[in-house]
């Protein structure tokens, strides 16, 4: 699949995966709407109160009416407070549920994506999807959602203004139209600027992430001299984007404010003329002005929120497209017993890109349990790629991989990970204790299982030597361990749960000679009953192998018993002799 085929384009029509998460929140929104009805009805009370004071109490000295009105207002305002509190509580619940439901779903989906799809985008592009979750949560549970709930009730205020002061009503209707038009214009302009800013922030964050991950190399080689100009370029693009967006926001906010004041002036002018014509009362004008304020406030807010709504739509579309991406198989119809470990590659051809060159071509091989098989060949000949295809991480374009005669494509990643232990060329460990690191793929592994894996990887004694033993924390990426120990712990993780197949990519690249000898011995023992495939050029390991497969430019150049192949590969050296 190419990057272009990844449907993360926000301009595509949205499917409805996110809506299934938002669906259960529908009831909360109905409750919110009902509460908003009460809140907005209550808001009508103050202008009516003012109207009564001006037109009745003041002119007729109606003290008892005043008492009744004040008491009524006090009760209504208490009620208003309770309703507003209830609205806030519902919003908090909605935010929490979204955070949990949508956040968890996106995380699960990310883990379910096939490796090929994951590798098509840089890490920060995937990370940004969690910002989309934040956008959806903040919009659905923030001021913008309250605005949506309040907007329908602005018609109440308009009707009331028409009832109290019809001439002023027409001024408000005109202002309403201008506000909506301005909100749409500002939304479009600001949205465009925000998208541009988002891309530039992504570029800056991507570079920052890379620099921080490679901080040791950056420090050691003083790479900041080369990285600083690139960072500054990205920063300049981002700052320019921010300034442009900020300028647009300010322009439309100020336009909104001027429009509000202008509407107020126009209302008072038209109202004054109407009072002089005796078409309305002073109380009516004051009340209409108050109602106008209630109507203009959400319209003013709409100017700022239009951008939020546009961002929300984009985030929804991106999340929908993401949730619609293909997944690794997650369920299996039948739980099978662990295989004995017979691995077969049948005429495998593999390309990283559909239109790219084949990195494996017509590779056929059968590996039986019993004895180590070594994969050798020059750099870039396809050894690591072949291991990943055997592991079921990359589906081949042609051919198939069979485990005990069954196509590995039918198994879930969890099943395959339980049956096939894998040591990658680049070790990746996660923060936690040594015990956690070894048992990570097997949460049910008991202490004896952890210790057995550690013994097999020649790391048990080293761990016991540490003050905190297996409870020693390894730090981010295992950086608190030495390189050799990191490799041993990763090897123990691959051996944990005694999988019937072991695929090990350069397992001794960071080991000292003693550990390498120990590893060679352990692997030879394990290989009695299992399938062990190692990518290695270590003569010590090769001397323990039963068969050797030589890869060249994605093809198998030679394959046979180690005794036949090794003398051809290393004519001047005896097996077991260390290369310089
Ligand atoms: N993720 C990837 N995307 C695109 N091409 C890749 C990717 N990984 C490897 N390749 C290419 O595939 C070819 C085989 O690489 P691979 O890592 O399998 O070789 P290798 O024999 O393991 O090499 P080495 O001995 O250097 O580890 C190389 O040309 C490499 O550039």
Coordinates of C-alpha atoms and ligand atoms in Angstrom, one line a residue:
X1 CA 0.0 0.0 0.0
X2 CA 1.4 3.4 -0.9
X3 CA 1.1 6.5 1.2
X4 CA -1.3 7.9 -1.4
X5 CA -3.6 5.0 -0.8
X6 CA -3.8 5.7 2.9
X7 CA -7.2 7.3 3.4
X8 CA -6.0 9.9 6.0
X9 CA -7.0 12.7 3.7
X10 CA -9.5 14.9 5.5
X11 CA -11.2 16.0 2.3
X12 CA -12.6 12.5 1.6
X13 CA -16.2 12.0 2.6
X14 CA -16.4 10.6 6.1
X15 CA -17.5 7.1 6.9
X16 CA -19.0 6.7 10.4
X17 CA -16.6 4.9 12.7
X18 CA -16.2 7.8 15.1
X19 CA -20.0 8.4 15.2
X20 CA -20.4 4.9 16.7
X21 CA -18.3 6.2 19.6
X22 CA -20.3 9.5 19.8
X23 CA -23.6 7.7 19.4
X24 CA -24.1 6.6 23.0
X25 CA -23.5 10.2 24.0
X26 CA -26.7 11.2 22.2
X27 CA -28.7 10.9 25.4
X28 CA -26.4 13.2 27.2
X29 CA -27.0 15.8 24.5
X30 CA -30.7 15.5 24.7
X31 CA -30.4 16.2 28.5
X32 CA -28.1 19.1 27.7
X33 CA -30.6 20.5 25.2
X34 CA -33.4 20.2 27.8
X35 CA -31.3 22.0 30.4
X36 CA -30.4 24.7 27.9
X37 CA -34.1 25.3 27.3
X38 CA -34.6 26.1 31.0
X39 CA -31.4 28.2 31.1
X40 CA -32.5 30.3 28.1
X41 CA -36.1 30.6 29.3
X42 CA -34.7 31.9 32.6
X43 CA -32.6 34.4 30.7
X44 CA -35.9 35.9 29.3
X45 CA -36.8 36.9 32.9
X46 CA -34.3 39.8 33.4
X47 CA -35.5 41.9 30.4
X48 CA -39.1 41.3 31.5
X49 CA -38.2 42.3 35.0
X50 CA -36.6 45.5 33.7
X51 CA -39.5 46.3 31.5
X52 CA -41.9 45.9 34.5
X53 CA -39.7 48.2 36.7
X54 CA -39.5 51.0 34.1
X55 CA -43.1 50.9 32.8
X56 CA -45.0 50.0 36.0
X57 CA -43.1 50.2 39.3
X58 CA -41.3 53.5 38.6
X59 CA -44.4 55.3 37.2
X60 CA -46.9 53.9 39.6
X61 CA -44.7 53.6 42.8
X62 CA -45.7 49.9 43.0
X63 CA -43.6 48.8 45.9
X64 CA -45.5 45.6 46.5
X65 CA -45.1 44.7 42.7
X66 CA -41.4 45.4 43.2
X67 CA -41.2 43.0 46.2
X68 CA -42.9 40.3 44.2
X69 CA -40.7 40.8 41.2
X70 CA -37.5 40.7 43.2
X71 CA -38.6 37.6 45.0
X72 CA -39.5 35.9 41.7
X73 CA -36.2 36.9 40.2
X74 CA -34.3 35.5 43.2
X75 CA -36.0 32.2 42.8
X76 CA -35.4 32.1 39.1
X77 CA -31.7 32.9 39.4
X78 CA -31.3 30.1 42.0
X79 CA -32.9 27.7 39.6
X80 CA -30.7 29.1 36.8
X81 CA -27.6 28.3 38.9
X82 CA -28.7 24.7 39.5
X83 CA -29.4 24.2 35.8
X84 CA -26.0 25.6 34.8
X85 CA -24.3 23.3 37.3
X86 CA -26.1 20.3 35.9
X87 CA -25.1 21.3 32.4
X88 CA -21.4 21.5 33.4
X89 CA -21.6 18.1 35.1
X90 CA -23.0 16.5 32.0
X91 CA -20.3 18.1 29.9
X92 CA -17.6 16.7 32.2
X93 CA -19.1 13.2 31.9
X94 CA -19.2 13.5 28.1
X95 CA -15.5 14.5 28.1
X96 CA -14.5 11.7 30.3
X97 CA -16.4 9.1 28.3
X98 CA -15.0 10.3 25.0
X99 CA -11.5 10.4 26.4
X100 CA -11.8 6.8 27.5
X101 CA -13.8 5.4 24.6
X102 CA -12.3 7.2 21.6
X103 CA -8.8 7.4 23.1
X104 CA -8.7 3.7 23.8
X105 CA -10.2 2.8 20.4
X106 CA -7.5 4.9 18.6
X107 CA -4.8 3.2 20.7
X108 CA -6.1 -0.3 20.0
X109 CA -6.4 0.5 16.3
X110 CA -2.9 1.8 16.1
X111 CA -1.7 -1.5 17.6
X112 CA -3.8 -3.5 15.2
X113 CA -2.5 -1.8 12.0
X114 CA -0.2 -4.0 9.8
X115 CA 3.5 -3.1 10.1
X116 CA 3.6 -2.1 6.5
X117 CA 0.9 0.5 7.0
X118 CA 2.5 1.7 10.2
X119 CA 5.9 2.1 8.4
X120 CA 4.4 4.3 5.7
X121 CA 4.1 7.4 8.0
X122 CA 6.6 8.9 10.4
X123 CA 5.8 8.3 14.1
X124 CA 4.7 11.8 14.8
X125 CA 2.0 11.6 12.0
X126 CA 0.4 8.8 14.0
X127 CA 0.9 10.6 17.3
X128 CA -1.0 13.6 15.9
X129 CA -4.2 11.4 15.7
X130 CA -4.3 11.7 19.5
X131 CA -4.5 15.5 19.1
X132 CA -7.5 14.8 16.9
X133 CA -9.1 12.9 19.8
X134 CA -8.4 16.0 22.0
X135 CA -10.1 18.2 19.4
X136 CA -13.2 16.0 19.3
X137 CA -13.4 15.8 23.1
X138 CA -12.9 19.5 23.6
X139 CA -15.4 20.4 21.0
X140 CA -18.1 17.9 22.1
X141 CA -17.7 18.8 25.8
X142 CA -16.6 22.5 25.7
X143 CA -17.9 25.9 25.0
X144 CA -18.6 25.2 21.4
X145 CA -21.1 22.4 22.3
X146 CA -22.9 24.7 24.8
X147 CA -23.1 27.3 22.0
X148 CA -24.7 24.8 19.7
X149 CA -27.2 24.0 22.5
X150 CA -27.9 27.8 23.0
X151 CA -28.1 28.8 19.4
X152 CA -31.7 27.5 18.7
X153 CA -33.0 29.5 21.6
X154 CA -31.8 32.8 20.1
X155 CA -35.0 32.7 18.1
X156 CA -36.8 33.0 21.5
X157 CA -35.0 36.3 22.1
X158 CA -35.8 37.5 18.6
X159 CA -39.5 36.7 19.0
X160 CA -39.5 38.5 22.3
X161 CA -37.9 41.6 20.8
X162 CA -40.5 41.6 18.1
X163 CA -43.2 41.4 20.7
X164 CA -41.8 44.2 22.8
X165 CA -40.2 46.5 20.2
X166 CA -40.9 45.5 16.6
X167 CA -38.8 48.2 14.9
X168 CA -35.8 47.2 16.9
X169 CA -36.4 43.5 15.9
X170 CA -35.7 44.3 12.2
X171 CA -32.3 45.7 13.2
X172 CA -31.5 42.5 15.0
X173 CA -32.6 40.3 12.1
X174 CA -30.3 42.2 9.8
X175 CA -27.4 42.0 12.3
X176 CA -28.1 38.2 12.6
X177 CA -27.6 37.7 8.9
X178 CA -24.4 39.7 8.8
X179 CA -23.0 37.8 11.8
X180 CA -23.7 34.4 10.3
X181 CA -22.1 35.5 7.0
X182 CA -19.0 36.8 8.8
X183 CA -18.7 33.6 10.9
X184 CA -18.7 31.5 7.7
X185 CA -16.1 33.7 6.1
X186 CA -13.9 33.8 9.1
X187 CA -14.3 30.0 9.6
X188 CA -13.1 29.3 6.0
X189 CA -10.1 31.7 6.2
X190 CA -9.0 30.7 9.6
X191 CA -9.4 27.0 8.9
X192 CA -7.1 27.2 5.9
X193 CA -4.5 29.0 8.0
X194 CA -4.8 26.5 10.8
X195 CA -4.3 23.5 8.5
X196 CA -1.1 25.1 7.3
X197 CA 0.0 25.8 10.8
X198 CA -0.8 22.2 11.9
X199 CA 1.5 20.8 9.1
X200 CA 4.4 23.1 10.1
X201 CA 4.0 22.2 13.8
X202 CA 4.1 18.5 12.8
X203 CA 7.3 19.0 10.9
X204 CA 8.9 20.7 13.8
X205 CA 7.7 18.1 16.3
X206 CA 9.0 15.3 14.0
X207 CA 12.5 16.8 14.0
X208 CA 12.4 17.4 17.7
X209 CA 11.4 13.8 18.4
X210 CA 14.2 12.5 16.2
X211 CA 16.8 14.8 17.9
X212 CA 15.7 13.7 21.4
X213 CA 15.6 10.0 20.5
X214 CA 19.2 10.3 19.1
X215 CA 20.4 12.6 21.8
X216 CA 23.6 10.7 22.5
X217 CA 24.6 10.7 18.9
X218 CA 23.6 14.4 18.5
X219 CA 25.8 15.3 21.5
X220 CA 28.7 13.0 20.7
X221 CA 29.0 14.2 17.1
X222 CA 27.8 17.8 17.8
X223 CA 25.1 17.3 15.2
X224 CA 23.3 20.4 16.5
X225 CA 25.4 22.4 14.1
X226 CA 23.7 20.7 11.1
X227 CA 20.3 20.3 12.8
X228 CA 19.9 23.9 14.0
X229 CA 19.4 25.4 10.5
X230 CA 16.7 22.8 9.7
X231 CA 15.0 23.4 13.0
X232 CA 15.1 27.2 12.5
X233 CA 13.6 26.8 9.0
X234 CA 10.8 24.7 10.4
X235 CA 10.3 27.1 13.3
X236 CA 10.2 30.1 10.9
X237 CA 7.5 28.3 8.8
X238 CA 5.5 27.6 11.9
X239 CA 5.9 31.1 13.3
X240 CA 4.8 32.6 10.0
X241 CA 1.8 30.3 10.0
X242 CA 0.9 31.3 13.6
X243 CA 1.2 35.0 12.9
X244 CA -1.0 34.6 9.8
X245 CA -3.6 32.7 11.7
X246 CA -3.4 35.0 14.7
X247 CA -3.9 38.0 12.4
X248 CA -7.0 36.5 10.9
X249 CA -8.5 35.6 14.2
X250 CA -7.8 39.1 15.6
X251 CA -9.3 40.7 12.4
X252 CA -12.6 38.7 12.6
X253 CA -12.8 39.1 16.4
X254 CA -12.5 42.9 16.1
X255 CA -15.0 42.9 13.2
X256 CA -17.4 41.0 15.5
X257 CA -17.0 43.5 18.3
X258 CA -17.5 46.5 16.1
X259 CA -20.5 44.8 14.6
X260 CA -21.9 44.2 18.1
X261 CA -21.5 47.9 19.1
X262 CA -22.9 49.1 15.8
X263 CA -26.0 46.9 16.3
X264 CA -26.5 48.3 19.7
X265 CA -26.2 51.9 18.4
X266 CA -28.6 51.1 15.5
X267 CA -31.1 49.4 17.9
X268 CA -31.1 52.5 20.2
X269 CA -31.4 54.9 17.4
X270 CA -34.3 53.1 15.7
X271 CA -35.8 52.6 19.2
X272 CA -35.5 56.3 20.0
X273 CA -37.3 57.2 16.8
X274 CA -40.0 54.6 17.6
X275 CA -40.5 56.1 21.1
X276 CA -40.8 59.6 19.7
X277 CA -43.5 58.2 17.3
X278 CA -45.0 56.5 20.4
X279 CA -44.7 53.1 18.7
X280 CA -43.0 51.7 21.8
X281 CA -42.1 52.5 25.4
X282 CA -38.7 53.3 27.1
X283 CA -39.0 50.1 29.1
X284 CA -39.6 48.2 25.8
X285 CA -36.4 49.7 24.4
X286 CA -34.3 48.9 27.5
X287 CA -35.7 45.3 27.5
X288 CA -35.1 44.9 23.8
X289 CA -31.5 46.1 24.2
X290 CA -31.0 43.5 27.0
X291 CA -32.5 40.8 24.8
X292 CA -30.4 42.0 21.9
X293 CA -27.3 41.5 24.0
X294 CA -28.3 37.9 24.8
X295 CA -28.8 37.3 21.1
X296 CA -25.6 38.9 20.0
X297 CA -23.4 37.2 22.6
X298 CA -23.7 33.7 21.1
X299 CA -23.4 35.1 17.6
X300 CA -20.2 36.8 18.5
X301 CA -19.0 33.5 20.0
X302 CA -19.9 31.8 16.8
X303 CA -17.2 33.9 15.0
X304 CA -14.6 32.3 17.2
X305 CA -16.2 28.9 17.3
X306 CA -16.6 28.4 13.5
X307 CA -13.0 27.6 13.4
X308 CA -13.4 25.0 16.2
X309 CA -16.3 23.4 14.3
X310 CA -14.2 23.3 11.1
X311 CA -11.3 21.7 13.0
X312 CA -13.8 19.3 14.6
X313 CA -15.0 18.2 11.2
X314 CA -11.5 17.6 10.0
X315 CA -10.5 15.7 13.1
X316 CA -13.6 13.5 12.8
X317 CA -12.8 12.8 9.2
X318 CA -9.1 12.0 9.9
X319 CA -10.1 9.7 12.8
X320 CA -12.8 8.0 10.7
X321 CA -10.3 7.4 7.9
X322 CA -7.8 6.1 10.4
X323 CA -10.3 3.8 12.0
X324 CA -11.2 2.4 8.6
X325 CA -7.6 1.4 7.8
X326 CA -7.0 -2.4 7.3
X327 CA -6.0 -4.3 10.4
X328 CA -4.0 -7.4 11.2
X329 CA -6.2 -10.4 11.9
X330 CA -7.5 -10.0 15.5
X331 CA -9.6 -13.2 16.0
X332 CA -9.1 -16.8 15.2
X333 CA -11.9 -19.3 14.6
X334 CA -10.1 -22.2 16.3
X335 CA -7.5 -22.1 19.0
X336 CA -4.8 -24.5 17.8
X337 CA -2.2 -26.3 19.9
X338 CA 1.3 -24.8 19.5
X339 CA 3.0 -26.0 16.3
X340 CA 6.1 -28.3 16.3
X341 CA 7.9 -25.6 14.4
X342 CA 8.3 -26.8 10.8
X343 CA 8.8 -23.6 8.7
X344 CA 8.3 -23.4 5.0
X345 CA 8.7 -20.5 2.6
X346 CA 7.0 -21.2 -0.7
X347 CA 8.2 -19.1 -3.7
X348 CA 8.2 -15.9 -1.8
X349 CA 8.4 -12.6 -3.6
X350 CA 8.2 -9.4 -1.5
X351 CA 8.3 -5.7 -2.3
X352 CA 8.2 -2.8 0.2
X353 CA 6.3 -0.8 -2.4
X354 CA 3.9 -2.3 -5.0
X355 CA 5.9 -0.6 -7.7
X356 CA 9.3 -1.0 -6.1
X357 CA 12.0 -3.6 -6.8
X358 CA 11.5 -7.0 -5.2
X359 CA 13.6 -7.3 -2.0
X360 CA 12.9 -11.1 -1.9
X361 CA 12.4 -13.0 -5.1
X362 CA 11.2 -16.6 -5.5
X363 CA 12.6 -17.6 -2.1
X364 CA 11.7 -21.2 -1.2
X365 CA 13.1 -23.0 1.9
X366 CA 12.0 -25.6 4.4
X367 CA 13.4 -25.5 7.9
X368 CA 12.8 -28.5 10.2
X369 CA 13.1 -28.5 14.0
X370 CA 16.4 -29.8 15.2
X371 CA 19.5 -27.9 14.5
X372 CA 20.3 -24.2 14.0
X373 CA 19.8 -22.7 10.5
X374 CA 22.0 -19.7 9.7
X375 CA 21.1 -16.9 7.3
X376 CA 24.2 -15.2 5.9
X377 CA 24.8 -12.8 3.0
X378 CA 26.1 -9.3 2.3
X379 CA 24.5 -6.2 3.7
X380 CA 21.1 -5.5 2.1
X381 CA 20.7 -9.0 0.7
X382 CA 17.3 -9.4 2.4
X383 CA 18.1 -11.4 5.5
X384 CA 16.1 -9.2 8.0
X385 CA 13.3 -8.8 5.5
X386 CA 13.1 -12.6 5.1
X387 CA 12.9 -13.0 8.9
X388 CA 10.1 -10.5 9.1
X389 CA 8.2 -12.3 6.3
X390 CA 8.7 -15.6 8.1
X391 CA 7.4 -13.9 11.2
X392 CA 4.2 -12.9 9.3
X393 CA 5.0 -9.2 9.8
X394 CA 5.1 -8.6 6.1
X395 CA 2.6 -10.4 3.8
X396 CA 4.4 -11.5 0.7
X397 CA 3.3 -10.3 -2.7
X398 CA 3.6 -13.8 -4.0
X399 CA 4.0 -17.2 -2.3
X400 CA 3.3 -18.0 1.3
X401 CA 4.8 -18.9 4.6
X402 CA 3.7 -22.2 6.3
X403 CA 4.0 -23.1 9.9
X404 CA 3.5 -26.9 10.4
X405 CA 1.8 -26.8 7.0
X406 CA -0.6 -23.9 7.9
X407 CA -0.4 -20.6 6.1
X408 CA 0.7 -18.0 8.8
X409 CA -1.7 -15.4 7.2
X410 CA -4.6 -17.1 9.1
X411 CA -3.1 -16.6 12.5
X412 CA -3.4 -13.5 14.7
X413 CA -0.3 -11.5 15.8
X414 CA -0.8 -12.7 19.4
X415 CA -0.8 -16.4 18.3
X416 CA 2.2 -16.0 16.1
X417 CA 4.1 -14.0 18.8
X418 CA 3.4 -16.8 21.3
X419 CA 4.8 -19.4 18.9
X420 CA 7.6 -17.5 17.3
X421 CA 10.3 -15.8 19.5
X422 CA 11.9 -12.9 17.7
X423 CA 15.0 -10.9 18.4
X424 CA 15.1 -7.8 16.2
X425 CA 18.4 -6.4 14.8
X426 CA 17.7 -3.1 16.6
X427 CA 16.8 -3.8 20.2
X428 CA 13.8 -2.0 21.6
X429 CA 13.0 -2.3 25.3
X430 CA 10.4 -0.3 27.2
X431 CA 10.7 1.4 30.5
X432 CA 10.0 -0.9 33.5
X433 CA 11.9 -3.5 35.5
X434 CA 14.1 -6.3 34.0
X435 CA 11.3 -8.7 35.0
X436 CA 8.8 -6.6 33.1
X437 CA 11.0 -6.4 30.1
X438 CA 11.5 -10.2 29.9
X439 CA 7.8 -11.1 30.5
X440 CA 6.4 -8.3 28.4
X441 CA 5.0 -10.5 25.6
X442 CA 3.8 -13.1 28.1
X443 CA 2.0 -11.3 30.9
X444 CA 1.1 -14.7 32.6
X445 CA 4.7 -15.9 32.7
X446 CA 5.6 -17.0 36.3
X447 CA 8.9 -16.2 38.1
X448 CA 10.4 -19.6 37.1
X449 CA 9.6 -18.9 33.5
X450 CA 11.3 -15.5 33.6
X451 CA 14.4 -16.9 35.3
X452 CA 14.5 -19.8 32.8
X453 CA 14.4 -17.4 29.9
X454 CA 17.1 -15.2 31.6
X455 CA 19.3 -18.3 32.2
X456 CA 19.0 -19.3 28.5
X457 CA 20.0 -15.8 27.5
X458 CA 23.0 -15.9 29.8
X459 CA 21.7 -12.9 31.8
X460 CA 20.4 -14.5 35.0
X461 CA 23.6 -14.2 36.9
X462 CA 24.2 -10.7 35.8
X463 CA 20.7 -9.6 37.0
X464 CA 21.2 -11.3 40.4
X465 CA 24.4 -9.3 40.7
X466 CA 22.5 -6.0 40.6
X467 CA 21.3 -4.4 43.9
X468 CA 17.7 -4.6 42.9
X469 CA 18.0 -7.8 40.9
X470 CA 15.0 -8.4 38.6
X471 CA 13.3 -5.3 40.1
X472 CA 16.0 -3.1 38.5
X473 CA 14.5 -0.4 36.4
X474 CA 16.0 -0.3 32.9
X475 CA 15.0 3.3 32.0
X476 CA 13.5 4.7 28.8
X477 CA 14.4 2.3 25.9
X478 CA 16.6 0.3 28.4
X479 CA 19.2 3.1 28.3
X480 CA 20.3 2.3 31.9
X481 CA 21.6 -1.1 30.8
X482 CA 24.9 -1.8 28.9
X483 CA 24.5 -2.6 25.2
X484 CA 25.4 -6.3 25.8
X485 CA 22.9 -6.6 28.7
X486 CA 20.2 -4.9 26.6
X487 CA 20.8 -7.6 24.0
X488 CA 20.7 -10.4 26.5
X489 CA 17.5 -9.1 28.1
X490 CA 15.9 -8.8 24.6
X491 CA 17.1 -12.3 23.9
X492 CA 15.5 -13.5 27.1
X493 CA 12.2 -11.8 26.0
X494 CA 12.4 -13.8 22.7
X495 CA 13.0 -17.0 24.6
X496 CA 10.3 -16.4 27.2
X497 CA 7.4 -18.9 27.1
X498 CA 9.6 -21.4 25.2
X499 CA 8.3 -20.8 21.7
X500 CA 8.8 -23.6 19.2
X501 CA 10.3 -21.3 16.6
X502 CA 13.1 -18.8 17.3
X503 CA 14.1 -16.1 14.7
X504 CA 17.1 -14.2 15.9
X505 CA 18.6 -11.3 14.0
X506 CA 22.3 -10.9 14.9
X507 CA 21.8 -12.2 18.4
X508 CA 25.5 -11.9 19.4
X509 CA 26.4 -8.5 17.9
X510 CA 26.8 -6.9 21.3
X511 CA 28.0 -10.0 23.3
X512 CA 31.5 -10.7 24.6
X513 CA 33.2 -13.9 23.6
X514 CA 32.2 -15.8 26.7
X515 CA 28.5 -14.8 26.4
X516 CA 28.6 -15.6 22.7
X517 CA 30.0 -19.1 23.5
X518 CA 27.3 -19.5 26.1
X519 CA 24.6 -18.3 23.6
X520 CA 25.9 -20.7 20.9
X521 CA 25.7 -23.6 23.4
X522 CA 22.2 -22.6 24.6
X523 CA 20.9 -22.2 21.0
X524 CA 22.3 -25.6 20.1
X525 CA 20.5 -27.1 23.1
X526 CA 17.2 -25.3 22.2
X527 CA 17.5 -26.3 18.6
X528 CA 17.3 -30.0 19.6
X529 CA 13.5 -29.7 19.8
X530 CA 12.9 -26.3 18.1
X531 CA 13.3 -24.4 14.9
X532 CA 16.1 -21.9 15.4
X533 CA 17.0 -19.5 12.6
X534 CA 19.8 -16.9 13.2
X535 CA 21.1 -14.1 11.0
X536 CA 24.7 -14.0 12.0
X537 CA 28.2 -13.8 10.6
X538 CA 29.8 -14.9 13.9
X539 CA 32.0 -17.9 13.2
X540 CA 31.4 -19.1 16.8
X541 CA 27.6 -19.3 16.1
X542 CA 28.1 -20.5 12.6
X543 CA 30.2 -23.4 13.8
X544 CA 27.2 -24.6 15.8
X545 CA 24.8 -24.5 12.9
X546 CA 23.4 -27.5 11.1
X547 CA 22.6 -25.7 7.9
X548 CA 23.5 -22.4 6.2
X549 CA 21.4 -20.4 3.8
X550 CA 23.3 -17.8 1.7
X551 CA 21.3 -14.9 0.5
X552 CA 22.3 -12.6 -2.4
X553 CA 20.2 -9.7 -3.7
X554 CA 16.9 -11.1 -2.3
X555 CA 17.5 -14.7 -3.6
X556 CA 18.9 -17.8 -2.1
X557 CA 22.3 -18.2 -3.6
X558 CA 23.2 -21.4 -1.8
X559 CA 21.7 -23.7 0.8
X560 CA 23.1 -26.8 2.4
X561 CA 24.7 -28.4 5.4
X562 CA 27.0 -26.1 7.3
X563 CA 29.9 -28.5 6.7
X564 CA 29.6 -28.0 2.9
X565 CA 28.8 -24.3 2.8
X566 CA 31.0 -22.8 5.5
X567 CA 34.4 -23.9 4.0
X568 CA 33.2 -22.2 0.7
X569 CA 32.4 -19.0 2.6
X570 CA 35.4 -18.9 4.8
X571 CA 38.1 -20.9 3.0
X572 CA 41.0 -19.6 5.0
X573 CA 39.4 -20.0 8.5
X574 CA 38.4 -23.0 10.6
X575 CA 34.9 -22.8 12.0
X576 CA 34.9 -21.3 15.5
X577 CA 37.8 -19.0 14.7
X578 CA 36.8 -15.4 15.5
X579 CA 36.8 -12.9 12.7
X580 CA 38.9 -9.8 13.3
Ligands
LIG1 N1 11.3 -0.6 5.7 C1 11.8 -0.7 4.5 N2 11.3 0.0 3.5 C2 11.9 0.0 2.3 N3 13.0 -0.7 2.0 C3 13.6 -1.4 2.9 C4 13.0 -1.4 4.3 N4 13.8 -2.2 5.0 C5 14.8 -2.7 4.2 N5 14.6 -2.2 3.0 C6 15.5 -2.5 1.8 O1 15.4 -3.9 1.6 C7 16.7 -4.5 1.2 C8 17.0 -5.6 2.2 O2 17.2 -5.1 3.5 P1 17.4 -6.0 4.7 O3 17.5 -5.2 5.9 O4 16.5 -7.1 4.7 O5 18.9 -6.6 4.4 P2 19.9 -7.4 5.3 O6 20.4 -8.5 4.5 O7 19.2 -7.8 6.6 O8 21.0 -6.3 5.5 P3 22.0 -6.1 6.8 O9 23.0 -7.2 6.8 O10 22.7 -4.8 6.5 O11 21.2 -6.1 8.0 C9 17.7 -3.3 1.3 O12 17.9 -2.8 0.0 C10 16.9 -2.2 2.1 O13 17.3 -1.0 1.7

